[in-house]
Structure formats: structure tokens, C-alpha cells
Coordinates of C-alpha atoms in Angstrom, one line a residue:
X2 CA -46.9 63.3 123.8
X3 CA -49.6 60.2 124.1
X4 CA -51.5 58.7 126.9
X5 CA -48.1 57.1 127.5
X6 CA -47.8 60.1 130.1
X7 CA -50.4 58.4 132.2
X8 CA -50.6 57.3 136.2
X9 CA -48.9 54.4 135.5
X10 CA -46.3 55.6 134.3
X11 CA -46.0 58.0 137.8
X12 CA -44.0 55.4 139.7
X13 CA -40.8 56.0 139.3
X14 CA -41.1 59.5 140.6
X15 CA -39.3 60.6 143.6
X16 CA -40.8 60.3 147.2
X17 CA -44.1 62.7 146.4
X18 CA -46.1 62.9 149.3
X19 CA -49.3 61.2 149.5
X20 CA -51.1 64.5 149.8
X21 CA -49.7 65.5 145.9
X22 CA -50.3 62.0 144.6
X23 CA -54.0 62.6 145.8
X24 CA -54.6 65.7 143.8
X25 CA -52.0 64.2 140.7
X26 CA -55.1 63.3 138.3
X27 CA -56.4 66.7 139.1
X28 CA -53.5 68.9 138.9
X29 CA -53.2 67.3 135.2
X30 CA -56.3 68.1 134.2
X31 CA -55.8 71.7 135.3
X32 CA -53.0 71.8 132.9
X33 CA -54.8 69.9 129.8
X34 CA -57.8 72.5 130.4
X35 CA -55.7 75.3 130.0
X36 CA -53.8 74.0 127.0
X37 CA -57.3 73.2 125.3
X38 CA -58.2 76.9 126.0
X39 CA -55.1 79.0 125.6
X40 CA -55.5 82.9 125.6
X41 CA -52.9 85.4 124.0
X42 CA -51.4 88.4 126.2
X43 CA -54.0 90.4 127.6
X44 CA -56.9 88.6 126.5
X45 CA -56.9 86.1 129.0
X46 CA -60.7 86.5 130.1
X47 CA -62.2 82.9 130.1
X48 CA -58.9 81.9 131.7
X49 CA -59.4 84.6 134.5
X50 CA -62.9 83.1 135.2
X51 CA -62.1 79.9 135.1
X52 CA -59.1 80.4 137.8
X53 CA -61.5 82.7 139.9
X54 CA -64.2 79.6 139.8
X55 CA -61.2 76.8 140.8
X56 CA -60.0 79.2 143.2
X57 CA -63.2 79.4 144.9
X58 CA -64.1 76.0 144.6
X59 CA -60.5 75.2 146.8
X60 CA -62.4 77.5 149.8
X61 CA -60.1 80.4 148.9
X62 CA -62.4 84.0 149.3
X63 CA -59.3 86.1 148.6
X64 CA -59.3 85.9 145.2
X65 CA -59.1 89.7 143.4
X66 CA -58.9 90.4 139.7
X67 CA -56.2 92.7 138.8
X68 CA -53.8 93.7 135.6
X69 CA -56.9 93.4 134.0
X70 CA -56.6 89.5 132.8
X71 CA -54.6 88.3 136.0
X72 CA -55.4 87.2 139.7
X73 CA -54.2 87.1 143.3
X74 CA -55.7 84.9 145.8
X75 CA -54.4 84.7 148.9
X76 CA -54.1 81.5 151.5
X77 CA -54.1 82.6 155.4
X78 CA -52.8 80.4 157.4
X79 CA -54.3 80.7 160.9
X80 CA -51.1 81.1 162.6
X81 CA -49.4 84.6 161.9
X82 CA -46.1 84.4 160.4
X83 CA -44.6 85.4 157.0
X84 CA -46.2 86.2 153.9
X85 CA -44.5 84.4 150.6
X86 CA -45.7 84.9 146.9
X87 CA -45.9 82.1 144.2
X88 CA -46.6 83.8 140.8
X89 CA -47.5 82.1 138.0
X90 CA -47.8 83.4 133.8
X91 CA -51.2 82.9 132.1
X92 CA -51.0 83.9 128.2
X93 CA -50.6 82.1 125.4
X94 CA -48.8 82.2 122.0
X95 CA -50.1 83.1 118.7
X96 CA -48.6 80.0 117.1
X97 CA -50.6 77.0 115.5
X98 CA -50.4 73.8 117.6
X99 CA -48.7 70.9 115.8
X100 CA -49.0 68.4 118.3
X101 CA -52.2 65.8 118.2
X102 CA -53.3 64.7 121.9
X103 CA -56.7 65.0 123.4
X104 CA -55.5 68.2 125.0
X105 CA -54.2 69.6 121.8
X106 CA -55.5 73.6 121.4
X107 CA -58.7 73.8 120.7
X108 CA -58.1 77.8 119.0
X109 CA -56.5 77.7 115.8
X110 CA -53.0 79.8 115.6
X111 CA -53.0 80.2 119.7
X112 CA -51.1 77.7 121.4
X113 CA -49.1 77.1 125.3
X114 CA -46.4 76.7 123.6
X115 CA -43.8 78.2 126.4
X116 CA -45.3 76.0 129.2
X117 CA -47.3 78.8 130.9
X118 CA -50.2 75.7 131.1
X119 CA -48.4 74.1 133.5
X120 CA -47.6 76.6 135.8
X121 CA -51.1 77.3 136.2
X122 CA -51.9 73.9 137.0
X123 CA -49.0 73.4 139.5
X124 CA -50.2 77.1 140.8
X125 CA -53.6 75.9 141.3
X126 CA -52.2 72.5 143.0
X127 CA -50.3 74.2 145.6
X128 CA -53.2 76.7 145.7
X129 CA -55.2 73.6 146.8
X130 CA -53.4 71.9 149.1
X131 CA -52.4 74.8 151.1
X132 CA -55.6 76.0 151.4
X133 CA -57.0 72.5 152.9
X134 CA -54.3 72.8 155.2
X135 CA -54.6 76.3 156.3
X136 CA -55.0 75.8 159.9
X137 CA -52.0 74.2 160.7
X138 CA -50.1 77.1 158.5
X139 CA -48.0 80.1 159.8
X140 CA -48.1 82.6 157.1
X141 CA -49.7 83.5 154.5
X142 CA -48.8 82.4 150.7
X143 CA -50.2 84.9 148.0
X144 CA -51.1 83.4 144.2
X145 CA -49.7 85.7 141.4
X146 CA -51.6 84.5 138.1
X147 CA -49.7 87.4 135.8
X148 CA -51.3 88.0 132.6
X149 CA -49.1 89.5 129.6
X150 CA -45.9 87.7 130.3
X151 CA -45.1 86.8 126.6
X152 CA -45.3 91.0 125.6
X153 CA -42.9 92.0 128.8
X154 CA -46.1 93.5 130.1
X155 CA -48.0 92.1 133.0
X156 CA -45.8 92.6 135.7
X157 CA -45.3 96.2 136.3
X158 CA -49.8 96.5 137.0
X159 CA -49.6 93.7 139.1
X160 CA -47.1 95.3 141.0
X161 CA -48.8 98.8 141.0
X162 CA -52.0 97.5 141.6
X163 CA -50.9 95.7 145.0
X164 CA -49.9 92.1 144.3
X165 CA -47.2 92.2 147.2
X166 CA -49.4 94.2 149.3
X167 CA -51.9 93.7 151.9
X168 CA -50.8 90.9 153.2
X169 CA -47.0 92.0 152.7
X170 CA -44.5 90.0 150.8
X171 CA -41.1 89.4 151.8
X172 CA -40.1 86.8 149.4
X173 CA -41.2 85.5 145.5
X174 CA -40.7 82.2 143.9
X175 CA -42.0 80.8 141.2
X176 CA -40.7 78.5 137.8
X177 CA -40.4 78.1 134.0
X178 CA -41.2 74.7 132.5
X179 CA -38.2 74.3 130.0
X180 CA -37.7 71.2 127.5
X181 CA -33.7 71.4 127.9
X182 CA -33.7 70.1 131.3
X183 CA -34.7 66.6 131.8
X184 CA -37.9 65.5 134.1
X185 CA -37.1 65.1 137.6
X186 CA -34.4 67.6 137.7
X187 CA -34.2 71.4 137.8
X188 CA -31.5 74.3 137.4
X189 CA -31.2 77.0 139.6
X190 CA -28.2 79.7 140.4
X191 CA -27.7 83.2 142.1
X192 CA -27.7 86.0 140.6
X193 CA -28.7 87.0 136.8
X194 CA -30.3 83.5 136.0
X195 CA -32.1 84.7 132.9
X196 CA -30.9 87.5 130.4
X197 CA -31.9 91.0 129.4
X198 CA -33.2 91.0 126.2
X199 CA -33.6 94.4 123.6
X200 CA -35.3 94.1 120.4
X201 CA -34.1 95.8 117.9
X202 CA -35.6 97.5 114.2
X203 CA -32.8 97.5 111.4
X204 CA -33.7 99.6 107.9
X205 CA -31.4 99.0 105.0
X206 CA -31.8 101.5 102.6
X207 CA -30.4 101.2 98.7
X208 CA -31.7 102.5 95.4
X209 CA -34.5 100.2 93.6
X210 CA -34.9 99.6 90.4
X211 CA -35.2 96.8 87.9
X212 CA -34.2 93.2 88.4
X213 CA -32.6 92.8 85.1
X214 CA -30.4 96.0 85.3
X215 CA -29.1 95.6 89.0
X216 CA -25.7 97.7 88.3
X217 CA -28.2 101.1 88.2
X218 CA -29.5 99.9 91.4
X219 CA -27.9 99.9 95.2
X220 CA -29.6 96.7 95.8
X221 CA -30.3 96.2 99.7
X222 CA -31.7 92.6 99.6
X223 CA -28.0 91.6 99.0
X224 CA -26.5 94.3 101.6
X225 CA -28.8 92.7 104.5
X226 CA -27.7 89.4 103.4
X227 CA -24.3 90.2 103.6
X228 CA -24.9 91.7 106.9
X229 CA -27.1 89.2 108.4
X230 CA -23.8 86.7 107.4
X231 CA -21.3 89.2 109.1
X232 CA -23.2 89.8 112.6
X233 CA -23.2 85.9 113.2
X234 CA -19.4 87.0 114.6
X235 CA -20.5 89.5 116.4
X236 CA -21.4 87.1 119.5
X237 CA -18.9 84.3 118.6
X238 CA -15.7 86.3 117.5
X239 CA -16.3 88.9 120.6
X240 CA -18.0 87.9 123.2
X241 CA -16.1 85.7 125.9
X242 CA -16.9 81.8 126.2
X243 CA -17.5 82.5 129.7
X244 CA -19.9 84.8 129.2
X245 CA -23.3 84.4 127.0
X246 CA -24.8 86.6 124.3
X247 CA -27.5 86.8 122.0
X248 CA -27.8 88.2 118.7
X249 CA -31.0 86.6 117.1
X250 CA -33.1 87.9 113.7
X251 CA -36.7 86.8 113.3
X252 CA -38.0 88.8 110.7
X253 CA -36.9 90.0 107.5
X254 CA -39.4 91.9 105.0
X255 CA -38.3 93.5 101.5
X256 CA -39.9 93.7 97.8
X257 CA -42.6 93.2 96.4
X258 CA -41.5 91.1 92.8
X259 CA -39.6 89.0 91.5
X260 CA -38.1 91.2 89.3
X261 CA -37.9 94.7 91.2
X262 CA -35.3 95.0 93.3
X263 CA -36.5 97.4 96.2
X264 CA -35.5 100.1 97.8
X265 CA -35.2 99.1 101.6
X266 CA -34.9 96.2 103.4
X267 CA -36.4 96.0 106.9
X268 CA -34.9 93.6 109.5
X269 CA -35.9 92.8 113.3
X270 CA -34.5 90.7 116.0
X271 CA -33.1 90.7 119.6
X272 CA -30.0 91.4 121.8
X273 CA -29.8 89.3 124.7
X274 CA -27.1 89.1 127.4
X275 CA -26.6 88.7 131.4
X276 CA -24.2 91.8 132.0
X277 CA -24.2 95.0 131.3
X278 CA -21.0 95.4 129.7
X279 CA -21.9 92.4 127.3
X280 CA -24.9 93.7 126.4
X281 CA -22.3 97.1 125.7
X282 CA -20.6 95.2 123.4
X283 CA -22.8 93.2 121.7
X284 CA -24.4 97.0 120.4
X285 CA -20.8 98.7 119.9
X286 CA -19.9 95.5 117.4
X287 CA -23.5 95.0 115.7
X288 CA -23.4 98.7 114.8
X289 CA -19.3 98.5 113.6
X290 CA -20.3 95.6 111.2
X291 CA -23.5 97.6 110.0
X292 CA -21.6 100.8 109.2
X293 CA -18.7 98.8 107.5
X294 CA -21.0 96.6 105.6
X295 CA -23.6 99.3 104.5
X296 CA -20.8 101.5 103.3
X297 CA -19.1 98.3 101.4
X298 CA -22.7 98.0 99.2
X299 CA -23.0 101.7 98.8
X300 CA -26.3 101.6 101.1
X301 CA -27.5 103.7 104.2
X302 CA -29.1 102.1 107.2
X303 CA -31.7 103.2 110.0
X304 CA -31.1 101.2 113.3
X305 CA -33.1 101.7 116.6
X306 CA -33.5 100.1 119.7
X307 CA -36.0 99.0 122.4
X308 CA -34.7 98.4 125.6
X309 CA -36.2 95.5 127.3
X310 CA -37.0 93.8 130.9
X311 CA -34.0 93.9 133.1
X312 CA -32.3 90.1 134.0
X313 CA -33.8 88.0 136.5
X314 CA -31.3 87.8 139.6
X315 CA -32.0 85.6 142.0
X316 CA -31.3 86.4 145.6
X317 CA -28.7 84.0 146.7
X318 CA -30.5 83.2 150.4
X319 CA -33.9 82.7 148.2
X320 CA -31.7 80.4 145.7
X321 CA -30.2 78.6 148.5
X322 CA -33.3 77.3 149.9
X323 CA -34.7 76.0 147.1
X324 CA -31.6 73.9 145.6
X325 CA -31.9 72.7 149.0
X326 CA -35.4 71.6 148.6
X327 CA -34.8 70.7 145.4
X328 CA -31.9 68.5 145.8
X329 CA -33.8 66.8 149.1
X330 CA -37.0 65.5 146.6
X331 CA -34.7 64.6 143.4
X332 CA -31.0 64.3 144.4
X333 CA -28.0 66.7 144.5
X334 CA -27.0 65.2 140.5
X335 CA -30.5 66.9 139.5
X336 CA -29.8 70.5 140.8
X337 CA -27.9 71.9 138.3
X338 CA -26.8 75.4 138.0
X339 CA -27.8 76.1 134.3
X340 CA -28.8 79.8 133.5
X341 CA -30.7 80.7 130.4
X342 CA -31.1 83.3 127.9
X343 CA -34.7 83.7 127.5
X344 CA -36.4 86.5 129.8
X345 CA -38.7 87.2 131.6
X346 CA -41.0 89.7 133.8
X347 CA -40.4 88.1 136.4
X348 CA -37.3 90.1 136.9
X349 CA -40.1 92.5 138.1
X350 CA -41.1 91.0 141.1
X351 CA -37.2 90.4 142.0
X352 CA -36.6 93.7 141.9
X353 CA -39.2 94.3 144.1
X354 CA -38.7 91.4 146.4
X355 CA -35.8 88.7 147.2
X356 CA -36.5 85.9 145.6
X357 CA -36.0 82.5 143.3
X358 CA -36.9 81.8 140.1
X359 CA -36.4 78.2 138.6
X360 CA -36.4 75.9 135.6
X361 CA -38.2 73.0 136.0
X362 CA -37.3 70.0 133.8
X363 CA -40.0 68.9 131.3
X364 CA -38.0 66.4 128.7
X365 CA -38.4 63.2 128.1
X366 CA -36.2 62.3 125.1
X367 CA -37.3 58.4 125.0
X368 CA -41.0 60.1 124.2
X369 CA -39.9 62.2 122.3
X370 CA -40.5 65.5 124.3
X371 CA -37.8 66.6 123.0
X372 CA -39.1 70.5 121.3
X373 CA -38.1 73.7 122.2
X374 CA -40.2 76.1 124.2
X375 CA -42.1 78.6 121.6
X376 CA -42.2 75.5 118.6
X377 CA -45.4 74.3 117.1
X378 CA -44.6 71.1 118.7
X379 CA -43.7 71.7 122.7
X380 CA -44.9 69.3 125.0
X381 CA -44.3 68.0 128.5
X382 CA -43.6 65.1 130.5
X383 CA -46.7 65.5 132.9
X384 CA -45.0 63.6 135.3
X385 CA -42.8 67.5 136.0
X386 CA -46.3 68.7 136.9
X387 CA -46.5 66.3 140.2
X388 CA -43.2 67.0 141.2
X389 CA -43.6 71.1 140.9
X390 CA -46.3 70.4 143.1
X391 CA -44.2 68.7 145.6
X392 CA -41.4 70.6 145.1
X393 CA -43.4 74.0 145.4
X394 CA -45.3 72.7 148.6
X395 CA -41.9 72.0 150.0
X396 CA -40.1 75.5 149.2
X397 CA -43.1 77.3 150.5
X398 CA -43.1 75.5 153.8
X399 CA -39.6 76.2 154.0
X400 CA -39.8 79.7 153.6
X401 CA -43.0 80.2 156.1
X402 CA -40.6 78.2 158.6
X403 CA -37.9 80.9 158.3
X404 CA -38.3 83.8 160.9
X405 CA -39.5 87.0 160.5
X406 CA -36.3 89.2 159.8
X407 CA -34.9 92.1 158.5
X408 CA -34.2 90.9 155.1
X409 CA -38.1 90.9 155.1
X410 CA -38.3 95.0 154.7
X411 CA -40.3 96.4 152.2
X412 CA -39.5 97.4 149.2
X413 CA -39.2 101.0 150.2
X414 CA -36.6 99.6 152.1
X415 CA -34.8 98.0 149.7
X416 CA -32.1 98.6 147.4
X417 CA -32.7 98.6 143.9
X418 CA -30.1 96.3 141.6

């Protein structure tokens, strides 16, 4: 992305409120500070100061570290009334930024490159305009700036250490920036929206020995490509269209020369699916293909598994409300119901609480914003950043308007899914 993303190019945007358009220039710097100064999981420190500084700056006094690396500030409004949480990921990535703009990472092989920039800067904008309005609020709206996201880890302590506490939360929201959806729209559906993921540690073992005498060797660099070829069915020859499934390797490591074949192979990657039973299957087939394969090459193999977050599910009254919103401020064509496969800790806090979580569309193929999140090159129409601000302002007064009932018990209260 170039200047091109610039005021004047902020026209065509739906009917934002002149209160947004009055903070627009801000809430982009917010995000073009934080992408200068990205932080990796749990070492979010300057980012942690610098939020506790904006916060204050806004007039907000609640404003407690916690999770280590994260925040939660908390708006009063001077009218009792409900209490709603917006939470918002921190870290960065360890990947080496590609893109050239005057906000480009300024720490070599760290990088936003999943978005988390820019929900801190639409975080902080409704942070800000909720606060100069406080007095004509009913409720109270609680900040969640979650460290960790991108390790599965930051929020279980933010939980534990009282994050939907004192003031008590009845009801979460919050987004993903995501390059597959196009600005101006969003996507948004009940139930599991994002998937559970599991990682997983494959071993192949053979016999090494020398490169120019393979037939004494059980050579394991060609058993894992054979079965790195034959689990690529696993998901498409098994696995319903109407369902989605992941199987996904990112790392292979094996040998050391040339001309030594070695004795093991070692292979990671990740499982990913919506339900259960999917997930059930996914495993039963990846380990039929290993043990046919391995025994075919006359190797042995070690598999383990790491079970991962649980799925994001989104309450359906929670989801309601903000396709609602949502389709008020861009138009019932821009609501779609797209889920995704990534995950997410934010399947945390909807355990916890009833809630909505939602993409919000950051592509713009005619400049070229066009990457995936987690590439070298992901950028964002910054124009997405003014209307999460509007958008969020809008869900958030919706749910403060709703009255106090029983769906608002605590978790204690609650059944677990």
C-alpha cells in the first residue's frame, strides 16, 4: 500500500458519523505506530506503555495491566446499565516485512502481519470516543488489549486475572482484519465461525546410510515424501464438501549432506476443522495413510499430537445484532456469512461469555492489497480502519441499549459448549 490510502480517498465510504471522521487521521496513525513498533507474543512491553499512555491521554483512569504484556481499561458511562467487552490482540509475528511504506516495521524479522495493528487502533478509537461521551452512556464498555494471541496463549490470564470482572461482563465482541473479504464489507455467522486447530509432530524413521548405496538404506526422505503426497487426500477424498478441514505441513527437517541419506525425517503441521467429528476423522485417516505408507517403505513412524484452542462459536443473539449493525452502515450485499479456518483465543472469551466475533474486510484488489494474512507482504485498505470504528461504536451502543436480562448471568451460571 502507498499514500494512495489517504483522506481523499475516504469519500466513498459509507455514512460514517462525523464524530469517526473527526478522529479518522488519528485512528490511522494509531495503527501505523503500531505497525512501525510491532512486538512478538509476550514481549509486548513498549506496546503496553504506549496503550497505557493513549489510554490516559483519552481521560480513561481505569486502565490495569494484566497477562503480563496486556491491558484493560474500562469506560463508565454515568448512567448504570450493562457492561460489554471489546477485546483486541496485541502481538506481532516473527516474519520480515516485505512491504515498503512509511509505516513499514521498523524491527527486522518482526512484523503485523495478521492485522493485530489495526485492531488496536480501531480499539483505541472507540476507546476514545466513548470515553468523550461518557456521560450520556448507560453501561460500561471494558477494553481487552490481549497479549499472546499468535501462541494460543493470552487469553486464559486475562480471564483468570479478571478481565470480565469488576465491572461484570455479559457480552464480548470484537474482530479479525482478514484480506479475503473486501473493504466495506464483513462476514459474520452463528455458531463455530473459526476452527479448532491441533498441531501435530510427525517422526519418520528409516535406516541411514550412504547416498550412493541407497538399497542398504530404509531411506525416510523418500517415505515422508511419499506421505506428505498421500495425506493431501486425506481432507479432499474424505471429508464432506459441506464441511471444512485442514490438513497443513509447515516444516520439514532431515539430513545433514548431500550424500548421506539419514536416518529420520521430522515433519510438523496442523489439523484444523469446525466439528468434532471432522476433526475425528481427519486423525483416524492421517494415521491410516501413515501406517500404510511407512509399512510400504519398510520405515517406522513416531506421531504425536497437541490439542489446540477450542472453535470460536458465536452466540447467535450476539451475531444477530451485529449483522444487523453491520448491514445498516454497509448494506445487506456486504454481510456475508463466510466462516474461516484460522483460530483463535478468542474462543476463550466465548466460552466464557455470549458473544460475536467478526471479520472485517481489508482488500482492495485494484491496490493491490491483495496478500494473505501471516505473508511478508500483508497490508490493509485503511479506509476498513474508519469503518471498524463506526461499525464498533454502533454494535456497542446497541448492545448497552439492550436490557439487563437473564442471558446476562455469569459465567458460573452458564453452560459450558
Amino acid at each position: 500500500m502507498t499514500e494512495r490510502q489517504s483522506l481523499e480517498a475516504w469519500g466513498s465510504l459509507p455514512a460514517v458519523s462525523a464524530e469517526v471522521r473527526a478522529i479518522a487521521r488519528e485512528v490511522v496513525g494509531y495503527r501505523r505506530h503500531a505497525h512501525r513498533f510491532p512486538e512478538v507474543s509476550w514481549e509486548e512491553r513498549e506496546t503496553q506503555r504506549w496503550l497505557m499512555a493513549t489510554l490516559e491521554r483519552f481521560g480513561i483512569t481505569e486502565v490495569t495491566p494484566l497477562a503480563g504484556t496486556g491491558l484493560k481499561a474500562v469506560v463508565r458511562g454515568a448512567r448504570p446499565g450493562r457492561t460489554v467487552l471489546w477485546r483486541a490482540d496485541i502481538d506481532a509475528l516473527p516474519i520480515h516485512e516485505e512491504v515498503e511504506a512509511p509505516y513499514t516495521s521498523t524491527r527486522p524479522g518482526v512484523m503485523h502481519a495478521c492485522g493485530h495493528d489495526s485492531h488496536i487502533a480501531v480499539a483505541l478509537g472507540l476507546a476514545q470516543l466513548l470515553q468523550a461521551e461518557r456521560e450520556t452512556l448507560a453501561g460500561n464498555v471494558v477494553f481487552a488489549f490481549q497479549p499472546a494471541e499468535e501462541v494460543g496463549g493470552g487469553a486464559r490470564p486475562m480471564i483468570a486475572e479478571g478481565v470480565l470482572d469488576n465491572p461484570p461482563v455479559v457480552e464480548v465482541f470484537g474482530f479479525h482484519a482478514d484480506s479475503s473479504v473486501p473493504c466495506g464489507a464483513i462476514a459474520a455467522s452463528p455458531g463455530q465461525f473459526f476452527a479448532a486447530p491441533g498441531t501435530f509432530e510427525l517422526i519418520i524413521r528409516g535406516r541411514g546410510g550412504h547416498a550412493g548405496l541407497p538399497h542398504r538404506s530404509v531411506d525416510p526422505v523418500v517415505c515422508a515424501a511419499y506421505v506428505l503426497t498421500a495425506l493431501q487426500t486425506v481432507v479432499s477424498r474424505n471429508v464432506p464438501p459441506d464441511r471444512a478441514g485442514v490438513l497443513s505441513i509447515g516444516h520439514i527437517e532431515g539430513g545433514t549432506r548431500g550424500n548421506i541419506i539419514p536416518d529420520a525425517v521430522r515433519i510438523e503441521g496442523t489439523l484444523r476443522a469446525f466439528e468434532p467429528e471432522t476433526m475425528h476423522l481427519i486423525r483416524s485417516r492421517f494415521e491410516q495413510v501413515l501406517k500404510g505408507v511407512t509399512e510400504a517403505f519398510c520405515a517406522e513412524y513416531q506421531l504425536s499430537y497437541r490439542e489446540g484452542l477450542p472453535a470460536v462459536v458465536n452466540d447467535p443473539t450476539s451475531t444477530a445484532l451485529v449483522r444487523e449493525t453491520a448491514a445498516a452502515l454497509l448494506g445487506e450485499g456486504n454481510v456475508l456469512p463466510d466462516r474461516t479456518t484460522m483460530s483463535d483465543d478468542m474462543a476463550l472469551f466465548l466460552q466464557a461469555r455470549p458473544g460475536c466475533y467478526f471479520l472485517l474486510g481489508v482488500r482492495n484488489e485494484a491496490w493491490g492489497i491483495v496478500e494473505p494474512n501471516h505473508s511478508p507482504r500483508w497490508d490493509l485498505d485503511e479506509r476498513a480502519l474508519v469503518l471498524g470504528v463506526e461499525l464498533g461504536r454502533r454494535i456497542l451502543h446497541a448492545a448497552l441499549a439492550r436490557p439487563v436480562a437473564s442471558r446476562d448471568a455469569p459465567i458460573s451460571a452458564r453452560a459450558h459448549p
